[in-house]
Amino acid sequence: MKHLLKFFLWCIFVLMNIFFFWGASFLIQNAYYELGIVFFVLLFLIDFFIFNPRAYPYRYIAPALALLFILVLYPIYFTVKVAFTNYGTGHYMPRQEAIERLLYDPNYTYIIEEDLDSNYKIFVIYDGINPTEDFIIVFNLDGKPFLAEKPTPIRRKGKEILLSESFLYPINSEYVQMNNRTYHLVPWTGELQDLKIITIEDKAYKAFYSPKDEFLQVNSPFFKSRIAQQYLYRADFVDQQGNRYALRISSAGEWHFAKIERLYRLGYDESFENGKIGLKMTIYNNKTGNKVTEKDGAFYDTNENGESVFLLGFIDYVGSKNFLRIVKDPKVSGPFLQIFLWTFLWALLSVVLSLAVGLPFALILNDKNVKGRNLYRTLLIIPWAIPVFISALVWRNGLLNESYGLINKFLLPLFGLNPIRWMNDAFWARVGVLLVNIWLTFPYMMTISLGALQGIPPELYEVAMIDGAGRFKRFTAITFPFIMAVIAPLLVSSFAFSFNNFTIIYLITAGGPPIPGSTTPTGYTDILISYVYKLAFEAGRGQDFGFASAISIMIFFLVGGISFLNFKFSGAFEEVGR
Amino acid sequence: MRKIIVHVILIFLIIVILFPTVWVVTTSFRRDEAAFSSELFSSRLTLQNYIDLVAPQRNVPVLVQDMQNIISRAKPFNQLTSEEAQKKLEDSLRKLEQYLEQVASKHKMTKDAYLIIDDSLKKKGEKTRESVLRNLQQLRATVLDQIEGKFGSTDQHKAVLYEYLQKESFDSAIFRAFKQDLEKNVGFSIGSTQDYQRAIEILKDSYDLYIGNQLQRLNELSARMNQLNNLSSELKKQLSPVQDQVLKANLILENDMLPELNALVDALEKLRNLKVAIKESSAKSTMPLDDSFFSKSVHVALDQTLRIEQRLETLVDYTDLKKSVKDIMSILEELADIDSSERSKMSYSDFIKGYKEIQPRLERILNEVESTMISLEDKAFVLNDISEKLKAIADDIDSLEKEKSLIQDKVKVIESQLQEPRRIAQLRVFASDLEARISTVNAISSFARTDLLRYSTLLTWLRNFANSYARKDEVYAKLRKIIDEMRWIEEYRTFSTKFENASKNLDDVLKQTNDLLNDFEKTWRDLLSVSYSGVFVTSDHLSKLDDIVRSDFVNRVRSDLAVVMRKAGILMNLVPFSELRDDFKTIDREFYRIDQIWKQKTKHYFLRWVLNSVIISLVVALITTAVCATAAYPFSRMRFAGRKYGIMSFLLIQMFPGVIFMVAIYNLLNFLGRYIAFLGVDTSGGLILAYLTNIAYNMYLIKGFYDLIPSSLEEAAIVDGATRFQSFYKIVLPLAKPILTVVFLLVFIGTFNEYVVARIILQNVQNYTYALGLQAFAVGPYETEWGLFTAAALLGMLPMVILFLSLQRYLVSGLTRGAVKE
């Protein structure tokens, strides 16, 4: 039994090794070098832990380490890397992939024989009365009949198929031999429209669609949506001479087959570098013979007027451009400065004001003479207990809404005040989000203050009373300094948390109202982190992962600095290291 | 005493602070559309919001749509076999019929209730009328009490009488109301139009004396002032072109002529010097020169400069010009003064020649200056004239203004004196109208439609008077009371019209529906078999039915239903006959049910969302706890390199919220998803992976607990032959169960409450977690469906709040070491 278990564990270990090794090689093959290296390092570490008896304690930590590597360290690295690139709208793929796309994507082909006399007929297998996606095609190209099977993918990017291919076999008789299979064409008269059925072994392909056959027009929607779009659009059909045919939409809006050729090909260019002659990979335009140029992380072709035409962007290293943009571009730096200052103000006010609300409650509830303090405390904690997104949505929708919200509809008219434009006025939007945040966090402040209050030795008060100190004096001289000494580190981490409190800002105002005249999506209540989110994920103005990452790094250093100092001064290092 | 105050303040603050939660709870049970309601809370409650969320019913629109889909074999019914489809359709049909029966029976109940209400109100029509009458009579008494004998015969009263009567004819209603007062004031009885006119004449005299003259004077003054103002603006209009011309002339003088004059002065000065030189020269000319032209022209020029100077004198400005002209004049005078000795000199002819050169320029410029001066003078005259006129007008207006304000003050005083008599007069007219109204009410015999209309007009009239009545005295209070008491009649009127309308239309719709359904029942089997033979078909009956559900019902019934329900809600508290309350309640309740059966509801995936959230949170909590529990063990028990700074660096690295790296995480998942489908973007697996970052802090918590477990237990086990892992697995883990539970729950709560990462990673509505789903309930088409939103919020919030409160202890004790939730 024990041996069995051991064997089982070893099996798992071997499998894991294989997985990591395969994963790492696969990643490196696909140009994800960094992640591949992470995998290799992990593999090495795990093996080391297992085989070295002295590394026994590390075996326990391995899973945590793996998660840390993949989900924390790699993202940190990735963010730093992206911050120096132009990754974003128009620049989504690595250079290698961009080249592949230029070479294989059907968008980059051109038709070389426009008025080709072509006809085709699709045959599919039916499942009962429903057509399936299993089909073959019979062609008539320039009077010569061909048969082709369903195209098979030859170039993929993940699940996405870049290009599929299928071969055209000439039809000479009613039997066509193809890939060791024999297709029987019934009946074969040499004319496409007469052909009714094609059998192979026990399968039968029935005539399904042909552009010139009126009886089969019924199936046109299925053909277009399920066969043409999914299989034929990205497929080349190659005959024995190597000519390529592909389905294209003609100027009349009809799907027909045309003789095509790739627009781009790879070539090598001699270049002089350091006095040596080297070969440099270059892309040529087949049609015009022009060289494709590369500029600012994108490929450009030259048209007949000699103008550069944007082809395809790729991810390119841009140096510190993203960081410089924050300082140099006035349309970015102005709003950015506003956001930056507001983020600090927001975090500071959140902490100070919620402490100002929470502390008095703590003082009252700390009084042992107040009956039912536990009940009061529990009730007051409720705003903290409610999930933040629920509170935010409730406030946004029920209370702060400009036309139906309770505050505008019931509370303000009670005092004869005009409705407040919570969502559209910069000042009031800020007041609104602060209000909600104070409501959410004062119970936390109250709780930590209560904890701190309980640690104050009562003798201090007795002595102070003997010295004739009044109530207020006792508060300023004893209570407050004592509380602050205990909760100061918590306040700092609270500050750091508010600094990145995306949920409230995003759910209540979504950063709005927008700051006019900015080229990036900015709003008056935006804090840095919501700004990053908008830059990266709100596609309205195009995504800009590079710039978003640059700001992420700034946040990283700001928050990291604050927290590090906090750790250092609160003595958390010693406590943890114990 | 102080204690009580503290408690009161605390309770008040807690109510304020917890108000949003209270609002969530109450709103989730509300039956009406809270977003549009003018009331903060409502007493008409329902559980429908929760039913819609947790167990959505397949009501009429859904059934019809489903049946159509079955017939045409559309999703999600495209996989059914023919028998299954048949069965499913039969079920749906039966269900639909049940619903229709239910609606019919409920409708019957409402009709019965309405009949009872109508009947009983009709029976109580007498009583209602009596109470209204009693009220009106009381009102009349109050009013009469107010005006009794108050209408004297002072000037004020006469004036007010005239105000009221001046446009009335003899024997009009208002005349009759004031007849006695009029007679008392004029001193003779009025029996004919002539009498009346005579009386009015007398009144008019008195009125004019008292206030009319003043008012008339005021009008006159205003008219006069208007006229003057018009005049002055007319003049001002004339002024501006003249001013313009003057300015232009000025410009020419200063910039064009003055330099030329100065140049001329220079030239003339040279000539003068020449003349002085001539005097001193000795060479004599041989023959006398003809200088008649010179002397003539010099004198002409001299005269002209003299004229110019005189003109210039009248003007204040132009010092430069004056100086130049003076210079020219003085030089010319010197030049003109020629004696014979000079004339005889030889160079005299040069002098004459020089002058001849200058003369045309001199003549031209002097002419120009003179003509400009003349026109300038004219303009100045005009300007002067106009400004004087304007000044006179302004003075006039001023004095008129003074007079006007004086009169206005007087009128104001008089008006204030008139206030009370006017009020009395208003009341008098009202009292006389009231007589007429009382008699109409007297004529009301029942509680039928026409009677309701009468009550309603009466109410409108009362309301109008209340609004125009300025003083808030007992008359006003009485009026308000009557209006409040009578309000239900008006509400009932709307209620009954809308009810009858809705009821009739509902019958109509039901009949159509039944007919269509009957027809459909005869044909659907054939239709289905046709569909299953491979032909795409739809049922016309069902599409017609769909139309009825979507548009006919909504347009013809639903809006009225809503009004009826709201009015029933109001009436059940307002109607003075409490025995009818239950019937109103019935109507409200049954109509609500009917509406729910027919209402087109928006599709949502609430249960799916909650399930997603729970599964994700459970998996994340499980994995995190397991990983942390193992990883914490060596930190607590073993010595190894990196032990001291291990957790520390873990903690430091994890201090940054994952949100900062959202770009990286999104990208990582995007990449993974290309090869491993269940770990991609927009999958639960991917989200779980992204959530597995919360390790360091929990590890630290668990390590703290392990430290408390005495290591002697493990040592004993190892002595007994257990391996290290066994001692961990069999001894430490079971003992650490409390902290593991806490960590598990904390991670569960944290994951359940997470929003940002989910927002980034999930896109498809069906994959949403609860947090995203709730947001979907708060925006777009749901923004005002507060019932559904608050119910969903409460369902999500309640377990979390309870969990949180029960874990409070651990949170608070953990706080001094670092925030947990944060």
PDB file of C-alpha atoms in Angstrom, chain B residues 432-555:
ATOM      1  CA  SER B 432     -73.171  83.822  -3.365  1.00  0.00           C
ATOM      2  CA  ASP B 433     -71.538  81.263  -5.690  1.00  0.00           C
ATOM      3  CA  LEU B 434     -71.570  78.816  -2.855  1.00  0.00           C
ATOM      4  CA  GLU B 435     -75.339  79.150  -2.650  1.00  0.00           C
ATOM      5  CA  ALA B 436     -75.603  78.038  -6.225  1.00  0.00           C
ATOM      6  CA  ARG B 437     -73.172  75.165  -5.683  1.00  0.00           C
ATOM      7  CA  ILE B 438     -75.060  73.987  -2.634  1.00  0.00           C
ATOM      8  CA  SER B 439     -78.215  73.833  -4.645  1.00  0.00           C
ATOM      9  CA  THR B 440     -76.465  71.744  -7.341  1.00  0.00           C
ATOM     10  CA  VAL B 441     -75.223  69.369  -4.681  1.00  0.00           C
ATOM     11  CA  ASN B 442     -78.733  69.251  -3.324  1.00  0.00           C
ATOM     12  CA  ALA B 443     -79.894  68.105  -6.698  1.00  0.00           C
ATOM     13  CA  ILE B 444     -77.479  65.162  -6.676  1.00  0.00           C
ATOM     14  CA  SER B 445     -79.547  62.097  -6.079  1.00  0.00           C
ATOM     15  CA  SER B 446     -77.134  59.221  -6.482  1.00  0.00           C
ATOM     16  CA  PHE B 447     -73.475  58.392  -7.136  1.00  0.00           C
ATOM     17  CA  ALA B 448     -73.581  57.840 -10.852  1.00  0.00           C
ATOM     18  CA  ARG B 449     -71.127  59.091 -13.462  1.00  0.00           C
ATOM     19  CA  THR B 450     -72.809  62.501 -13.844  1.00  0.00           C
ATOM     20  CA  ASP B 451     -72.884  62.984 -10.100  1.00  0.00           C
ATOM     21  CA  LEU B 452     -69.213  62.203  -9.883  1.00  0.00           C
ATOM     22  CA  LEU B 453     -68.596  64.819 -12.515  1.00  0.00           C
ATOM     23  CA  ARG B 454     -70.542  67.353 -10.490  1.00  0.00           C
ATOM     24  CA  TYR B 455     -68.552  66.600  -7.381  1.00  0.00           C
ATOM     25  CA  SER B 456     -65.409  66.876  -9.392  1.00  0.00           C
ATOM     26  CA  THR B 457     -66.239  70.307 -10.799  1.00  0.00           C
ATOM     27  CA  LEU B 458     -67.201  71.425  -7.328  1.00  0.00           C
ATOM     28  CA  LEU B 459     -63.821  70.269  -6.079  1.00  0.00           C
ATOM     29  CA  THR B 460     -61.972  72.045  -8.878  1.00  0.00           C
ATOM     30  CA  TRP B 461     -63.868  75.230  -8.123  1.00  0.00           C
ATOM     31  CA  LEU B 462     -63.067  75.000  -4.416  1.00  0.00           C
ATOM     32  CA  ARG B 463     -59.431  74.341  -5.184  1.00  0.00           C
ATOM     33  CA  ASN B 464     -59.176  77.336  -7.490  1.00  0.00           C
ATOM     34  CA  PHE B 465     -60.693  79.578  -4.864  1.00  0.00           C
ATOM     35  CA  ALA B 466     -58.371  78.205  -2.195  1.00  0.00           C
ATOM     36  CA  ASN B 467     -55.402  78.977  -4.408  1.00  0.00           C
ATOM     37  CA  SER B 468     -56.531  82.537  -5.075  1.00  0.00           C
ATOM     38  CA  TYR B 469     -57.417  83.229  -1.459  1.00  0.00           C
ATOM     39  CA  ALA B 470     -54.494  85.039   0.055  1.00  0.00           C
ATOM     40  CA  ARG B 471     -55.107  84.871   3.803  1.00  0.00           C
ATOM     41  CA  LYS B 472     -54.484  81.714   5.779  1.00  0.00           C
ATOM     42  CA  ASP B 473     -57.420  82.161   8.162  1.00  0.00           C
ATOM     43  CA  GLU B 474     -60.203  79.888   9.287  1.00  0.00           C
ATOM     44  CA  VAL B 475     -61.979  80.097   5.949  1.00  0.00           C
ATOM     45  CA  TYR B 476     -58.879  78.786   4.297  1.00  0.00           C
ATOM     46  CA  ALA B 477     -58.460  76.013   6.856  1.00  0.00           C
ATOM     47  CA  LYS B 478     -62.053  74.993   6.422  1.00  0.00           C
ATOM     48  CA  LEU B 479     -61.650  75.006   2.657  1.00  0.00           C
ATOM     49  CA  ARG B 480     -58.576  72.805   2.826  1.00  0.00           C
ATOM     50  CA  LYS B 481     -60.354  70.404   5.112  1.00  0.00           C
ATOM     51  CA  ILE B 482     -63.288  70.096   2.755  1.00  0.00           C
ATOM     52  CA  ILE B 483     -60.990  69.601  -0.208  1.00  0.00           C
ATOM     53  CA  ASP B 484     -59.120  66.850   1.614  1.00  0.00           C
ATOM     54  CA  GLU B 485     -62.309  65.174   2.665  1.00  0.00           C
ATOM     55  CA  MET B 486     -63.709  65.269  -0.819  1.00  0.00           C
ATOM     56  CA  ARG B 487     -60.547  64.136  -2.567  1.00  0.00           C
ATOM     57  CA  TRP B 488     -61.564  60.515  -2.542  1.00  0.00           C
ATOM     58  CA  ILE B 489     -64.561  61.271  -4.715  1.00  0.00           C
ATOM     59  CA  GLU B 490     -62.314  62.636  -7.410  1.00  0.00           C
ATOM     60  CA  GLU B 491     -59.898  59.726  -7.075  1.00  0.00           C
ATOM     61  CA  TYR B 492     -62.805  57.362  -7.218  1.00  0.00           C
ATOM     62  CA  ARG B 493     -63.994  58.973 -10.402  1.00  0.00           C
ATOM     63  CA  THR B 494     -60.662  58.282 -12.141  1.00  0.00           C
ATOM     64  CA  PHE B 495     -60.592  54.845 -10.581  1.00  0.00           C
ATOM     65  CA  SER B 496     -63.992  53.874 -11.865  1.00  0.00           C
ATOM     66  CA  THR B 497     -63.511  55.202 -15.396  1.00  0.00           C
ATOM     67  CA  LYS B 498     -60.138  53.517 -15.695  1.00  0.00           C
ATOM     68  CA  PHE B 499     -61.430  50.331 -14.174  1.00  0.00           C
ATOM     69  CA  GLU B 500     -64.334  50.078 -16.561  1.00  0.00           C
ATOM     70  CA  ASN B 501     -62.058  50.835 -19.469  1.00  0.00           C
ATOM     71  CA  ALA B 502     -59.409  48.329 -18.428  1.00  0.00           C
ATOM     72  CA  SER B 503     -61.991  45.700 -17.627  1.00  0.00           C
ATOM     73  CA  LYS B 504     -63.662  46.058 -20.991  1.00  0.00           C
ATOM     74  CA  ASN B 505     -60.372  45.935 -22.877  1.00  0.00           C
ATOM     75  CA  LEU B 506     -59.153  43.012 -20.828  1.00  0.00           C
ATOM     76  CA  ASP B 507     -62.286  41.080 -21.705  1.00  0.00           C
ATOM     77  CA  ASP B 508     -61.635  41.944 -25.313  1.00  0.00           C
ATOM     78  CA  VAL B 509     -58.030  40.826 -25.208  1.00  0.00           C
ATOM     79  CA  LEU B 510     -58.944  37.647 -23.392  1.00  0.00           C
ATOM     80  CA  LYS B 511     -61.599  36.821 -25.923  1.00  0.00           C
ATOM     81  CA  GLN B 512     -59.211  37.373 -28.827  1.00  0.00           C
ATOM     82  CA  THR B 513     -56.593  35.288 -27.105  1.00  0.00           C
ATOM     83  CA  ASN B 514     -58.997  32.456 -26.462  1.00  0.00           C
ATOM     84  CA  ASP B 515     -60.221  32.488 -30.045  1.00  0.00           C
ATOM     85  CA  LEU B 516     -56.701  32.400 -31.394  1.00  0.00           C
ATOM     86  CA  LEU B 517     -55.739  29.672 -29.009  1.00  0.00           C
ATOM     87  CA  ASN B 518     -58.720  27.558 -29.982  1.00  0.00           C
ATOM     88  CA  ASP B 519     -57.818  27.887 -33.621  1.00  0.00           C
ATOM     89  CA  PHE B 520     -54.244  27.077 -32.854  1.00  0.00           C
ATOM     90  CA  GLU B 521     -55.224  23.987 -30.948  1.00  0.00           C
ATOM     91  CA  LYS B 522     -56.891  22.613 -34.038  1.00  0.00           C
ATOM     92  CA  THR B 523     -53.899  23.096 -36.246  1.00  0.00           C
ATOM     93  CA  TRP B 524     -50.721  22.786 -34.248  1.00  0.00           C
ATOM     94  CA  ARG B 525     -50.209  19.031 -34.605  1.00  0.00           C
ATOM     95  CA  ASP B 526     -50.192  19.293 -38.368  1.00  0.00           C
ATOM     96  CA  LEU B 527     -47.969  22.315 -38.240  1.00  0.00           C
ATOM     97  CA  LEU B 528     -45.509  20.552 -36.028  1.00  0.00           C
ATOM     98  CA  SER B 529     -45.322  17.525 -38.251  1.00  0.00           C
ATOM     99  CA  VAL B 530     -44.759  19.785 -41.251  1.00  0.00           C
ATOM    100  CA  SER B 531     -41.966  21.454 -39.330  1.00  0.00           C
ATOM    101  CA  TYR B 532     -40.445  18.109 -38.496  1.00  0.00           C
ATOM    102  CA  SER B 533     -40.537  17.074 -42.109  1.00  0.00           C
ATOM    103  CA  GLY B 534     -37.873  19.708 -42.647  1.00  0.00           C
ATOM    104  CA  VAL B 535     -39.824  22.760 -43.734  1.00  0.00           C
ATOM    105  CA  PHE B 536     -39.386  25.977 -41.849  1.00  0.00           C
ATOM    106  CA  VAL B 537     -42.795  27.079 -40.586  1.00  0.00           C
ATOM    107  CA  THR B 538     -44.174  29.469 -38.052  1.00  0.00           C
ATOM    108  CA  SER B 539     -47.655  29.653 -36.654  1.00  0.00           C
ATOM    109  CA  ASP B 540     -49.628  32.695 -37.681  1.00  0.00           C
ATOM    110  CA  HIS B 541     -51.883  32.261 -34.707  1.00  0.00           C
ATOM    111  CA  LEU B 542     -48.976  32.414 -32.383  1.00  0.00           C
ATOM    112  CA  SER B 543     -47.473  35.458 -34.027  1.00  0.00           C
ATOM    113  CA  LYS B 544     -50.854  37.171 -33.777  1.00  0.00           C
ATOM    114  CA  LEU B 545     -50.961  36.103 -30.150  1.00  0.00           C
ATOM    115  CA  ASP B 546     -47.515  37.492 -29.659  1.00  0.00           C
ATOM    116  CA  ASP B 547     -48.717  40.796 -31.081  1.00  0.00           C
ATOM    117  CA  ILE B 548     -51.581  40.819 -28.633  1.00  0.00           C
ATOM    118  CA  VAL B 549     -49.282  40.128 -25.720  1.00  0.00           C
ATOM    119  CA  ARG B 550     -46.653  42.600 -26.772  1.00  0.00           C
ATOM    120  CA  SER B 551     -48.720  45.479 -28.015  1.00  0.00           C
ATOM    121  CA  ASP B 552     -52.472  45.091 -27.521  1.00  0.00           C
ATOM    122  CA  PHE B 553     -52.274  44.198 -23.889  1.00  0.00           C
ATOM    123  CA  VAL B 554     -49.614  46.789 -23.184  1.00  0.00           C
ATOM    124  CA  ASN B 555     -51.376  49.615 -25.010  1.00  0.00           C
TER     125      ASN B 555
END
